[in-house]
Amino acid sequence: MYTDVLIIGGGLASLYTALNIKSDLKITIITKGDLYRCNSSLAQGGIAACIDKEDSYKSHIKDTFIAGNKFNNLQALNMMVKTSKERIDKLIEFGVFFDKYKNGKLKTTMEGGHSNRRILHAGGDITGKVIMDTLISNVKKRSNITVLDNTMAIDLIKNKNICIGAKVLNKKVFNITSKHTVIATGGIGGLFKNTTNTSISTGDGIALAYRAGCNLKNMEFIQFHPTAFYSKEKGKKFLISEAVRGEGAYLKNKFNERFMLKYHKRGELAPRDIVARGIYKELIDNDEECVYLDATHLENSFIKKRFPNIYKKCLENGFDMCNDYIPVIAVEHYFIGGIETDFNGLTNIKNLYACGECANTGVHGANRLASNSLLECITFGYNIAENINNNPYKDKYILDETYNLDNWDFTHYKKKIQCIMDKDVGIVRNKKDLLKAEVKIEDILNDFNKHFYSKDFF
Amino acid sequence: MILINIFIVKIFFETLNMATVSKLIIKACLKREESLGCHYIEK
């Protein structure tokens, strides 16, 4: 199978890139599940952009730089912030309806680490879903875009240092050759027992890129979201948006104390890493299983209108946000490291791009500021599209081999990896545990090599 | 070769990818010995 542009992944980075590519290019999007099942759809709080007269680029850059521990790529960050209004305008052009006041002005909210109200939101607290639903309907209208659901890329195909497509798996294994390939496979939440990600976020794009020889960067930076709803059930935890704290909710321990003021002058609105570690410390010190989010002092009608989705989900789990404290813990949320790219989303392999959570553009530094992730997707998605539009690539490779595979059973390894990562590579790490974890993971990889990977199934 | 259960094959690649990325994360964590941002090392 041949396509001009192959996009691996089906979240915001993928769709925004596809929709900005010229309509005379044939685009194929492959997704492991379907377009409705991605982390972008789960984004609640919103998307940060400097659109208000009272806000400034300087302030957004400064906030991102502080949250990122001054480890950010300032050039990339400058570019992202300064083009944010144009990228948002494009989303509006695609039909995304952000929440507005009666006078038509876009509503903005506050979140941790931001010094101004610059977070746009949609549907109250379902911003990601509103954006994704709108872009999916745009994609469906575009005859040059084909979406292959339940299709997973298993390796990239290279000719010297040029990427010419990928081996993919659906009902069989086959090659898709392409002039340009974009990896937009999202995060790594599946590596952990507790995560806010969809279960299909298993770091596939990063592993593909690594096997193909891509440079990876800042792999140690994993963000843990401070407030995921706590339940004894393991697995995916639903998120209680940072915007709830942004609108005034408090974090309290079992003694009913607002503990975050002990750790940071911004209290509940300190950067996420500080809040996550504050919660971790409270749990250890007080031998607690969770801490509590208290929004009971906020107006009931405001809570229901501003956070309809969170309110409903809490209620389904037996907690009324208007009257009850919500049990929360910090869980894996966002991968900051990833495939190293330049401003155009290009990797060190020719014609191979990476975008979104799987990429490391440098904008987030060592810790991502809330609501900058969707902005990064559309900023670099647009740049990738422009680069593809302006760089027609003439060679066309056709590889029409197809493959079938044998059946093996190795399902127990997934849980093993999740246990290791949760226990030894979590919010607080130490060298001894990391070394132990390294040995355990090497053992698993050796098993793969010994038993399966050396088999010639490609 | 006959395709028996494609679901199992998918899990194979997912698990391999998970192990690969875990290894790379741990190596990066070990390399950065000082705490920075959301990488926090207890001494």
Short mmCIF file of C-alpha atoms in Angstrom, two decimals:
data_model
loop_
_atom_site.label_atom_id
_atom_site.label_comp_id
_atom_site.label_asym_id
_atom_site.label_seq_id
_atom_site.Cartn_x
_atom_site.Cartn_y
_atom_site.Cartn_z
CA MET A 1 0.00 0.00 0.00
CA TYR A 2 1.27 3.49 -0.83
CA THR A 3 0.39 6.90 0.63
CA ASP A 4 1.99 10.36 0.37
CA VAL A 5 1.80 10.94 4.13
CA LEU A 6 1.51 8.21 6.73
CA ILE A 7 0.44 9.40 10.19
CA ILE A 8 0.81 6.87 13.01
CA GLY A 9 -1.65 7.69 15.79
CA GLY A 10 -5.06 9.33 15.90
CA GLY A 11 -5.04 12.09 18.54
CA LEU A 12 -4.98 15.86 18.21
CA ALA A 13 -1.40 16.01 16.88
CA SER A 14 -2.34 13.56 14.12
CA LEU A 15 -5.62 15.15 13.03
CA TYR A 16 -4.45 18.77 13.19
CA THR A 17 -1.41 17.83 11.09
CA ALA A 18 -3.55 15.95 8.56
CA LEU A 19 -6.07 18.78 8.21
CA ASN A 20 -3.33 21.32 7.53
CA ILE A 21 -1.71 19.27 4.77
CA LYS A 22 -2.66 20.17 1.19
CA SER A 23 -5.71 18.28 0.00
CA ASP A 24 -3.97 16.99 -3.13
CA LEU A 25 -1.74 14.75 -0.99
CA LYS A 26 -2.98 11.31 -0.06
CA ILE A 27 -2.89 10.90 3.73
CA THR A 28 -3.29 7.66 5.66
CA ILE A 29 -3.89 7.79 9.42
CA ILE A 30 -3.48 4.52 11.30
CA THR A 31 -4.75 4.14 14.84
CA LYS A 32 -4.40 1.25 17.25
CA GLY A 33 -7.99 1.68 18.42
CA ASP A 34 -10.14 4.31 16.74
CA LEU A 35 -10.17 8.09 16.53
CA TYR A 36 -12.47 8.40 19.53
CA ARG A 37 -10.05 6.56 21.81
CA CYS A 38 -7.10 8.82 22.53
CA ASN A 39 -5.66 10.90 25.33
CA SER A 40 -6.47 14.18 23.57
CA SER A 41 -10.18 13.45 24.01
CA LEU A 42 -9.62 13.07 27.75
CA ALA A 43 -8.14 16.56 28.18
CA GLN A 44 -10.52 18.41 30.48
CA GLY A 45 -9.08 21.75 31.53
CA GLY A 46 -8.30 23.31 28.22
CA ILE A 47 -5.71 24.82 25.96
CA ALA A 48 -3.43 27.66 26.95
CA ALA A 49 -3.15 30.60 24.58
CA CYS A 50 -2.29 34.23 24.86
CA ILE A 51 -5.49 35.80 23.48
CA ASP A 52 -6.45 38.29 26.16
CA LYS A 53 -5.34 41.92 26.07
CA GLU A 54 -4.52 41.71 29.78
CA ASP A 55 -2.22 38.75 29.14
CA SER A 56 1.18 38.87 27.43
CA TYR A 57 3.49 36.52 25.53
CA LYS A 58 6.15 37.37 28.06
CA SER A 59 4.00 36.20 30.95
CA HIS A 60 3.01 32.89 29.26
CA ILE A 61 6.66 32.23 28.36
CA LYS A 62 7.80 33.09 31.88
CA ASP A 63 5.22 30.81 33.51
CA THR A 64 6.16 27.92 31.19
CA PHE A 65 9.86 28.55 31.82
CA ILE A 66 9.42 28.55 35.60
CA ALA A 67 7.28 25.39 35.54
CA GLY A 68 9.88 23.78 33.24
CA ASN A 69 12.66 24.54 35.75
CA LYS A 70 14.34 26.79 33.16
CA PHE A 71 15.21 23.68 31.19
CA ASN A 72 13.02 24.65 28.23
CA ASN A 73 14.17 25.30 24.70
CA LEU A 74 13.43 29.02 24.73
CA GLN A 75 13.37 29.44 20.95
CA ALA A 76 10.80 26.68 20.55
CA LEU A 77 8.81 28.04 23.50
CA ASN A 78 8.83 31.57 22.04
CA MET A 79 7.58 30.25 18.74
CA MET A 80 4.81 28.22 20.38
CA VAL A 81 3.50 31.07 22.51
CA LYS A 82 3.74 33.72 19.81
CA THR A 83 1.82 31.64 17.25
CA SER A 84 -0.77 30.38 19.76
CA LYS A 85 -3.51 32.81 18.69
CA GLU A 86 -3.15 31.84 15.01
CA ARG A 87 -3.30 28.14 15.84
CA ILE A 88 -6.41 28.67 18.00
CA ASP A 89 -8.03 30.73 15.23
CA LYS A 90 -7.48 27.76 12.92
CA LEU A 91 -9.22 25.46 15.41
CA ILE A 92 -12.15 27.90 15.50
CA GLU A 93 -12.12 27.89 11.68
CA PHE A 94 -12.42 24.10 11.77
CA GLY A 95 -15.55 24.62 13.86
CA VAL A 96 -14.34 24.15 17.44
CA PHE A 97 -16.72 26.03 19.72
CA PHE A 98 -14.88 27.29 22.77
CA ASP A 99 -16.92 28.50 25.76
CA LYS A 100 -17.85 32.16 25.43
CA TYR A 101 -19.52 34.92 27.41
CA LYS A 102 -22.82 36.30 26.18
CA ASN A 103 -20.95 39.18 24.51
CA GLY A 104 -19.01 36.68 22.37
CA LYS A 105 -15.72 37.02 24.22
CA LEU A 106 -13.90 33.73 24.77
CA LYS A 107 -13.96 32.54 28.37
CA THR A 108 -10.63 31.83 30.01
CA THR A 109 -9.73 30.15 33.26
CA MET A 110 -6.76 29.84 35.59
CA GLU A 111 -4.65 26.73 36.24
CA GLY A 112 -1.62 25.77 38.31
CA GLY A 113 1.56 27.66 37.41
CA HIS A 114 -0.24 30.28 35.28
CA SER A 115 -0.19 33.87 36.43
CA ASN A 116 -3.06 34.95 34.16
CA ARG A 117 -6.39 33.51 33.06
CA ARG A 118 -5.37 32.15 29.67
CA ILE A 119 -6.90 28.67 29.49
CA LEU A 120 -9.59 28.35 26.82
CA HIS A 121 -12.12 25.63 27.43
CA ALA A 122 -15.01 23.98 25.67
CA GLY A 123 -18.15 22.24 26.91
CA GLY A 124 -17.12 23.29 30.43
CA ASP A 125 -14.68 20.52 31.27
CA ILE A 126 -14.61 18.41 28.11
CA THR A 127 -12.30 20.57 26.01
CA GLY A 128 -10.38 17.67 24.46
CA LYS A 129 -13.53 15.83 23.47
CA VAL A 130 -15.10 18.91 21.86
CA ILE A 131 -11.92 19.60 19.87
CA MET A 132 -11.48 15.97 18.81
CA ASP A 133 -15.14 15.47 17.82
CA THR A 134 -14.93 18.58 15.64
CA LEU A 135 -11.67 17.56 13.98
CA ILE A 136 -12.90 13.99 13.41
CA SER A 137 -15.94 15.32 11.55
CA ASN A 138 -13.58 17.48 9.44
CA VAL A 139 -11.37 14.46 8.69
CA LYS A 140 -14.40 12.43 7.61
CA LYS A 141 -15.27 15.12 5.07
CA ARG A 142 -11.80 15.06 3.50
CA SER A 143 -11.60 12.59 0.60
CA ASN A 144 -7.77 12.64 0.63
CA ILE A 145 -7.62 11.27 4.21
CA THR A 146 -8.04 7.54 4.88
CA VAL A 147 -8.29 6.29 8.47
CA LEU A 148 -7.34 2.69 9.25
CA ASP A 149 -8.71 1.73 12.69
CA ASN A 150 -7.33 -1.17 14.76
CA THR A 151 -4.03 -0.86 12.92
CA MET A 152 -0.73 -0.77 14.78
CA ALA A 153 2.68 0.20 13.40
CA ILE A 154 5.22 -2.43 14.41
CA ASP A 155 8.36 -1.02 12.81
CA LEU A 156 9.48 1.78 10.54
CA ILE A 157 10.87 1.04 7.08
CA LYS A 158 14.06 2.85 6.15
CA ASN A 159 16.17 3.20 3.04
CA LYS A 160 19.57 4.30 4.37
CA ASN A 161 18.63 7.24 6.63
CA ILE A 162 15.32 7.98 4.93
CA CYS A 163 12.05 6.78 6.40
CA ILE A 164 9.85 5.33 3.68
CA GLY A 165 6.93 4.07 5.71
CA ALA A 166 6.06 1.43 8.27
CA LYS A 167 5.23 -2.22 8.72
CA VAL A 168 1.76 -2.31 10.17
CA LEU A 169 -0.47 -4.90 11.76
CA ASN A 170 -4.23 -5.26 11.55
CA LYS A 171 -5.62 -8.58 10.38
CA LYS A 172 -2.20 -9.31 8.89
CA VAL A 173 1.15 -7.57 8.69
CA PHE A 174 1.77 -5.41 5.62
CA ASN A 175 3.87 -2.45 4.50
CA ILE A 176 2.61 1.07 4.01
CA THR A 177 5.17 3.05 2.04
CA SER A 178 5.10 6.82 2.19
CA LYS A 179 6.95 9.97 1.21
CA HIS A 180 6.51 11.42 4.68
CA THR A 181 5.84 9.61 7.96
CA VAL A 182 4.60 11.28 11.15
CA ILE A 183 4.70 9.54 14.53
CA ALA A 184 1.91 10.87 16.76
CA THR A 185 1.27 7.93 19.06
CA GLY A 186 0.87 9.81 22.34
CA GLY A 187 2.14 8.88 25.76
CA ILE A 188 3.34 6.06 27.94
CA GLY A 189 0.65 5.73 30.63
CA GLY A 190 0.31 2.02 29.93
CA LEU A 191 3.76 1.50 31.47
CA PHE A 192 2.25 2.28 34.86
CA LYS A 193 -0.45 0.59 36.91
CA ASN A 194 -2.12 3.91 37.69
CA THR A 195 -2.51 6.46 34.95
CA THR A 196 -4.95 8.99 33.53
CA ASN A 197 -4.09 7.77 29.99
CA THR A 198 -6.06 5.38 27.82
CA SER A 199 -4.83 1.81 28.16
CA ILE A 200 -3.49 1.84 24.59
CA SER A 201 -0.78 4.40 25.47
CA THR A 202 2.14 1.99 25.54
CA GLY A 203 4.90 4.18 24.10
CA ASP A 204 4.76 2.45 20.71
CA GLY A 205 5.92 5.40 18.63
CA ILE A 206 8.91 6.02 20.88
CA ALA A 207 9.95 2.37 20.68
CA LEU A 208 9.54 2.36 16.88
CA ALA A 209 11.65 5.49 16.60
CA TYR A 210 14.32 4.06 18.89
CA ARG A 211 14.58 0.84 16.89
CA ALA A 212 14.90 2.92 13.70
CA GLY A 213 17.77 4.97 15.18
CA CYS A 214 16.02 8.19 16.19
CA ASN A 215 17.51 10.42 18.86
CA LEU A 216 15.45 10.46 22.04
CA LYS A 217 15.62 13.20 24.66
CA ASN A 218 14.72 13.95 28.29
CA MET A 219 13.32 10.46 28.87
CA GLU A 220 13.52 10.84 32.64
CA PHE A 221 10.81 13.49 32.80
CA ILE A 222 7.41 11.99 33.52
CA GLN A 223 4.65 14.17 34.88
CA PHE A 224 2.36 12.84 37.58
CA HIS A 225 -1.00 14.61 37.77
CA PRO A 226 -1.77 15.63 41.36
CA THR A 227 -5.49 15.02 41.32
CA ALA A 228 -6.79 11.78 39.86
CA PHE A 229 -9.92 10.38 41.48
CA TYR A 230 -8.85 7.76 44.01
CA SER A 231 -10.47 4.37 44.18
CA LYS A 232 -9.10 1.00 45.25
CA GLU A 233 -9.61 -0.21 41.68
CA LYS A 234 -6.30 -0.34 39.77
CA GLY A 235 -5.80 0.99 36.27
CA LYS A 236 -7.10 4.08 34.57
CA LYS A 237 -7.98 6.85 37.01
CA PHE A 238 -10.24 9.65 35.89
CA LEU A 239 -8.81 13.08 36.10
CA ILE A 240 -10.06 15.89 38.29
CA SER A 241 -8.94 18.85 36.22
CA GLU A 242 -6.43 21.34 37.53
CA ALA A 243 -9.08 23.94 36.69
CA VAL A 244 -11.03 22.81 39.78
CA ARG A 245 -8.12 24.06 41.89
CA GLY A 246 -7.83 27.00 39.49
CA GLU A 247 -11.37 28.00 40.42
CA GLY A 248 -10.57 27.82 44.14
CA ALA A 249 -10.77 24.22 45.42
CA TYR A 250 -8.38 23.24 48.26
CA LEU A 251 -6.26 20.15 48.82
CA LYS A 252 -6.64 18.79 52.35
CA ASN A 253 -5.20 15.91 54.32
CA LYS A 254 -7.07 13.63 56.68
CA PHE A 255 -6.69 16.22 59.46
CA ASN A 256 -8.65 18.69 57.31
CA GLU A 257 -5.49 20.82 56.86
CA ARG A 258 -4.71 22.73 53.65
CA PHE A 259 -1.24 21.25 53.36
CA MET A 260 0.04 22.66 50.05
CA LEU A 261 0.86 26.04 51.59
CA LYS A 262 3.64 24.22 53.51
CA TYR A 263 5.30 23.29 50.23
CA HIS A 264 4.83 26.32 47.97
CA LYS A 265 3.67 29.91 48.22
CA ARG A 266 1.15 29.31 45.40
CA GLY A 267 -0.42 26.52 47.46
CA GLU A 268 -2.73 24.32 45.37
CA LEU A 269 -1.73 26.24 42.25
CA ALA A 270 1.98 25.46 42.46
CA PRO A 271 3.48 23.64 39.43
CA ARG A 272 2.32 20.04 39.09
CA ASP A 273 5.57 18.36 40.17
CA ILE A 274 5.52 20.26 43.45
CA VAL A 275 1.86 19.49 44.14
CA ALA A 276 2.36 15.79 43.23
CA ARG A 277 5.34 15.53 45.61
CA GLY A 278 3.41 17.43 48.32
CA ILE A 279 0.64 14.84 48.07
CA TYR A 280 3.18 11.98 48.05
CA LYS A 281 4.79 13.36 51.21
CA GLU A 282 1.44 13.74 52.99
CA LEU A 283 0.56 10.13 52.16
CA ILE A 284 3.87 8.86 53.52
CA ASP A 285 3.94 11.11 56.62
CA ASN A 286 0.32 10.50 57.61
CA ASP A 287 0.07 6.91 56.38
CA GLU A 288 -2.86 7.85 54.16
CA GLU A 289 -4.07 6.24 50.95
CA CYS A 290 -5.33 9.48 49.45
CA VAL A 291 -5.78 13.19 50.10
CA TYR A 292 -8.93 15.23 49.47
CA LEU A 293 -10.05 17.93 47.09
CA ASP A 294 -12.45 20.33 48.80
CA ALA A 295 -14.70 22.35 46.50
CA THR A 296 -17.59 22.54 48.95
CA HIS A 297 -17.10 26.29 49.53
CA LEU A 298 -17.70 27.04 45.83
CA GLU A 299 -21.20 27.91 44.59
CA ASN A 300 -23.14 24.72 43.83
CA SER A 301 -24.56 26.09 40.59
CA PHE A 302 -21.10 27.20 39.48
CA ILE A 303 -19.61 23.72 40.09
CA LYS A 304 -22.37 22.01 38.12
CA LYS A 305 -22.14 24.44 35.21
CA ARG A 306 -18.36 24.78 35.08
CA PHE A 307 -17.48 21.11 35.67
CA PRO A 308 -20.49 19.11 34.47
CA ASN A 309 -18.47 16.06 33.43
CA ILE A 310 -16.33 15.86 36.59
CA TYR A 311 -19.39 16.49 38.76
CA LYS A 312 -21.25 13.65 37.02
CA LYS A 313 -18.32 11.21 37.24
CA CYS A 314 -17.80 11.93 40.95
CA LEU A 315 -21.50 11.49 41.58
CA GLU A 316 -21.45 8.14 39.77
CA ASN A 317 -18.72 7.10 42.21
CA GLY A 318 -20.71 8.21 45.26
CA PHE A 319 -19.27 11.72 45.82
CA ASP A 320 -21.19 14.96 45.43
CA MET A 321 -18.58 17.67 44.75
CA CYS A 322 -20.89 20.31 46.22
CA ASN A 323 -21.03 18.60 49.62
CA ASP A 324 -18.27 15.97 49.78
CA TYR A 325 -14.50 16.05 49.76
CA ILE A 326 -13.22 14.15 46.69
CA PRO A 327 -10.51 11.52 47.36
CA VAL A 328 -7.53 12.10 45.03
CA ILE A 329 -4.01 10.79 44.42
CA ALA A 330 -1.18 11.68 42.04
CA VAL A 331 -0.82 9.28 39.07
CA GLU A 332 1.15 9.09 35.83
CA HIS A 333 -0.25 11.65 33.44
CA TYR A 334 2.10 12.99 30.78
CA PHE A 335 5.42 12.05 29.21
CA ILE A 336 7.66 15.06 28.68
CA GLY A 337 10.57 13.24 27.06
CA GLY A 338 10.43 11.52 23.70
CA ILE A 339 11.61 11.62 20.10
CA GLU A 340 13.85 14.65 19.61
CA THR A 341 12.53 17.01 16.95
CA ASP A 342 13.32 20.44 15.54
CA PHE A 343 10.87 23.34 14.99
CA ASN A 344 9.38 21.55 12.01
CA GLY A 345 8.81 18.36 13.97
CA LEU A 346 11.59 16.64 12.01
CA THR A 347 13.62 13.88 13.64
CA ASN A 348 17.21 12.98 12.75
CA ILE A 349 15.83 10.53 10.15
CA LYS A 350 14.90 12.14 6.85
CA ASN A 351 11.16 12.43 6.12
CA LEU A 352 10.30 11.18 9.60
CA TYR A 353 8.45 13.56 11.93
CA ALA A 354 7.15 13.26 15.48
CA CYS A 355 4.41 15.33 17.09
CA GLY A 356 2.54 15.57 20.38
CA GLU A 357 3.32 13.65 23.55
CA CYS A 358 5.68 11.15 21.89
CA ALA A 359 7.90 14.03 20.71
CA ASN A 360 10.36 16.13 22.65
CA THR A 361 10.37 19.62 21.19
CA GLY A 362 11.88 21.16 24.31
CA VAL A 363 8.96 23.52 25.01
CA HIS A 364 8.06 21.94 28.35
CA GLY A 365 11.55 21.81 29.85
CA ALA A 366 11.70 19.48 32.85
CA ASN A 367 8.02 19.80 33.76
CA ARG A 368 5.01 20.74 31.65
CA LEU A 369 2.84 23.71 32.51
CA ALA A 370 -0.87 22.85 32.62
CA SER A 371 -2.76 23.12 29.32
CA ASN A 372 0.36 23.54 27.19
CA SER A 373 0.10 19.99 25.79
CA LEU A 374 -2.77 20.59 23.36
CA LEU A 375 -1.08 23.82 22.33
CA GLU A 376 2.12 21.93 21.55
CA CYS A 377 0.16 19.43 19.41
CA ILE A 378 -1.35 22.12 17.20
CA THR A 379 1.79 24.27 17.05
CA PHE A 380 4.08 21.52 15.82
CA GLY A 381 1.32 19.75 13.87
CA TYR A 382 0.92 22.92 11.84
CA ASN A 383 4.68 23.27 11.33
CA ILE A 384 4.93 19.65 10.16
CA ALA A 385 2.07 20.17 7.71
CA GLU A 386 3.71 23.32 6.35
CA ASN A 387 7.03 21.52 5.99
CA ILE A 388 5.36 18.67 4.10
CA ASN A 389 3.40 21.11 1.91
CA ASN A 390 6.58 22.96 0.99
CA ASN A 391 8.84 19.95 0.51
CA PRO A 392 7.44 17.64 -2.12
CA TYR A 393 9.49 14.48 -2.05
CA LYS A 394 9.88 12.84 -5.40
CA ASP A 395 11.03 9.27 -4.79
CA LYS A 396 8.27 6.78 -4.36
CA TYR A 397 8.99 3.39 -2.88
CA ILE A 398 6.71 0.46 -3.43
CA LEU A 399 7.14 -2.57 -1.19
CA ASP A 400 4.22 -4.88 -1.54
CA GLU A 401 5.25 -7.78 0.64
CA THR A 402 2.78 -8.94 3.26
CA TYR A 403 3.44 -11.07 6.28
CA ASN A 404 1.56 -13.35 8.59
CA LEU A 405 2.56 -14.17 12.13
CA ASP A 406 2.54 -17.09 14.51
CA ASN A 407 0.77 -17.17 17.85
CA TRP A 408 2.64 -16.61 21.12
CA ASP A 409 1.43 -16.01 24.64
CA PHE A 410 3.35 -13.55 26.81
CA THR A 411 0.57 -11.52 28.38
CA HIS A 412 1.97 -11.70 31.92
CA TYR A 413 4.88 -9.41 31.01
CA LYS A 414 2.66 -6.31 30.77
CA LYS A 415 1.64 -6.43 34.42
CA LYS A 416 5.20 -7.15 35.43
CA ILE A 417 6.46 -4.01 33.67
CA GLN A 418 3.67 -1.89 35.20
CA CYS A 419 4.55 -3.10 38.70
CA ILE A 420 8.25 -2.30 38.22
CA MET A 421 7.57 1.17 36.82
CA ASP A 422 5.00 2.04 39.51
CA LYS A 423 7.19 0.88 42.35
CA ASP A 424 10.65 2.03 41.28
CA VAL A 425 10.23 4.78 38.66
CA GLY A 426 7.43 6.86 40.22
CA ILE A 427 7.08 10.34 41.74
CA VAL A 428 10.07 9.89 44.07
CA ARG A 429 12.99 7.79 42.82
CA ASN A 430 16.29 6.56 44.21
CA LYS A 431 19.38 5.08 42.61
CA LYS A 432 19.13 1.72 44.37
CA ASP A 433 15.58 1.02 43.18
CA LEU A 434 16.32 2.32 39.69
CA LEU A 435 19.26 -0.10 39.39
CA LYS A 436 17.03 -2.96 40.53
CA ALA A 437 14.36 -1.93 38.03
CA GLU A 438 16.95 -1.78 35.26
CA VAL A 439 17.96 -5.39 35.88
CA LYS A 440 14.34 -6.58 35.94
CA ILE A 441 13.48 -4.84 32.67
CA GLU A 442 16.68 -6.13 31.03
CA ASP A 443 15.61 -9.65 32.07
CA ILE A 444 12.25 -9.16 30.36
CA LEU A 445 13.89 -7.87 27.20
CA ASN A 446 16.32 -10.80 27.25
CA ASP A 447 13.32 -13.15 27.40
CA PHE A 448 11.90 -11.46 24.33
CA ASN A 449 15.20 -11.71 22.50
CA LYS A 450 15.78 -15.31 23.51
CA HIS A 451 12.37 -16.65 22.74
CA PHE A 452 10.70 -14.44 20.24
CA TYR A 453 12.43 -11.44 18.83
CA SER A 454 15.21 -13.32 17.08
CA LYS A 455 12.58 -15.15 15.03
CA ASP A 456 12.37 -13.90 11.50
CA PHE A 457 8.82 -12.66 11.52
CA PHE A 458 9.39 -9.38 9.74
CA MET B 1 2.86 -19.16 8.57
CA ILE B 2 -0.77 -19.18 9.53
CA LEU B 3 -2.20 -16.31 11.46
CA ILE B 4 -3.80 -17.74 14.60
CA ASN B 5 -4.55 -14.86 16.92
CA ILE B 6 -3.69 -11.36 15.81
CA PHE B 7 -4.68 -9.97 19.20
CA ILE B 8 -1.86 -11.91 20.82
CA VAL B 9 0.59 -10.60 18.23
CA LYS B 10 -0.52 -7.05 19.01
CA ILE B 11 0.10 -7.67 22.71
CA PHE B 12 3.54 -9.02 21.81
CA PHE B 13 4.53 -5.77 20.12
CA GLU B 14 2.92 -3.60 22.79
CA THR B 15 4.78 -5.44 25.52
CA LEU B 16 8.05 -5.30 23.66
CA ASN B 17 7.53 -1.54 23.20
CA MET B 18 6.67 -1.10 26.89
CA ALA B 19 9.82 -2.93 27.97
CA THR B 20 11.96 -0.97 25.50
CA VAL B 21 10.63 2.42 26.61
CA SER B 22 10.86 1.43 30.31
CA LYS B 23 14.51 0.55 29.82
CA LEU B 24 15.22 3.88 28.13
CA ILE B 25 13.42 5.81 30.90
CA ILE B 26 15.33 4.01 33.65
CA LYS B 27 18.66 4.60 31.89
CA ALA B 28 17.85 8.32 31.57
CA CYS B 29 16.82 8.46 35.27
CA LEU B 30 20.10 6.87 36.31
CA LYS B 31 22.07 9.26 34.15
CA ARG B 32 20.50 12.36 35.71
CA GLU B 33 21.72 12.01 39.28
CA GLU B 34 20.31 15.32 40.54
CA SER B 35 16.62 16.16 40.88
CA LEU B 36 15.22 18.41 38.19
CA GLY B 37 11.58 19.29 37.48
CA CYS B 38 9.43 16.20 37.66
CA HIS B 39 12.48 13.92 37.95
CA TYR B 40 12.96 13.72 41.71
CA ILE B 41 15.80 11.66 43.13
CA GLU B 42 15.88 10.89 46.83
CA LYS B 43 19.38 10.96 48.25
#
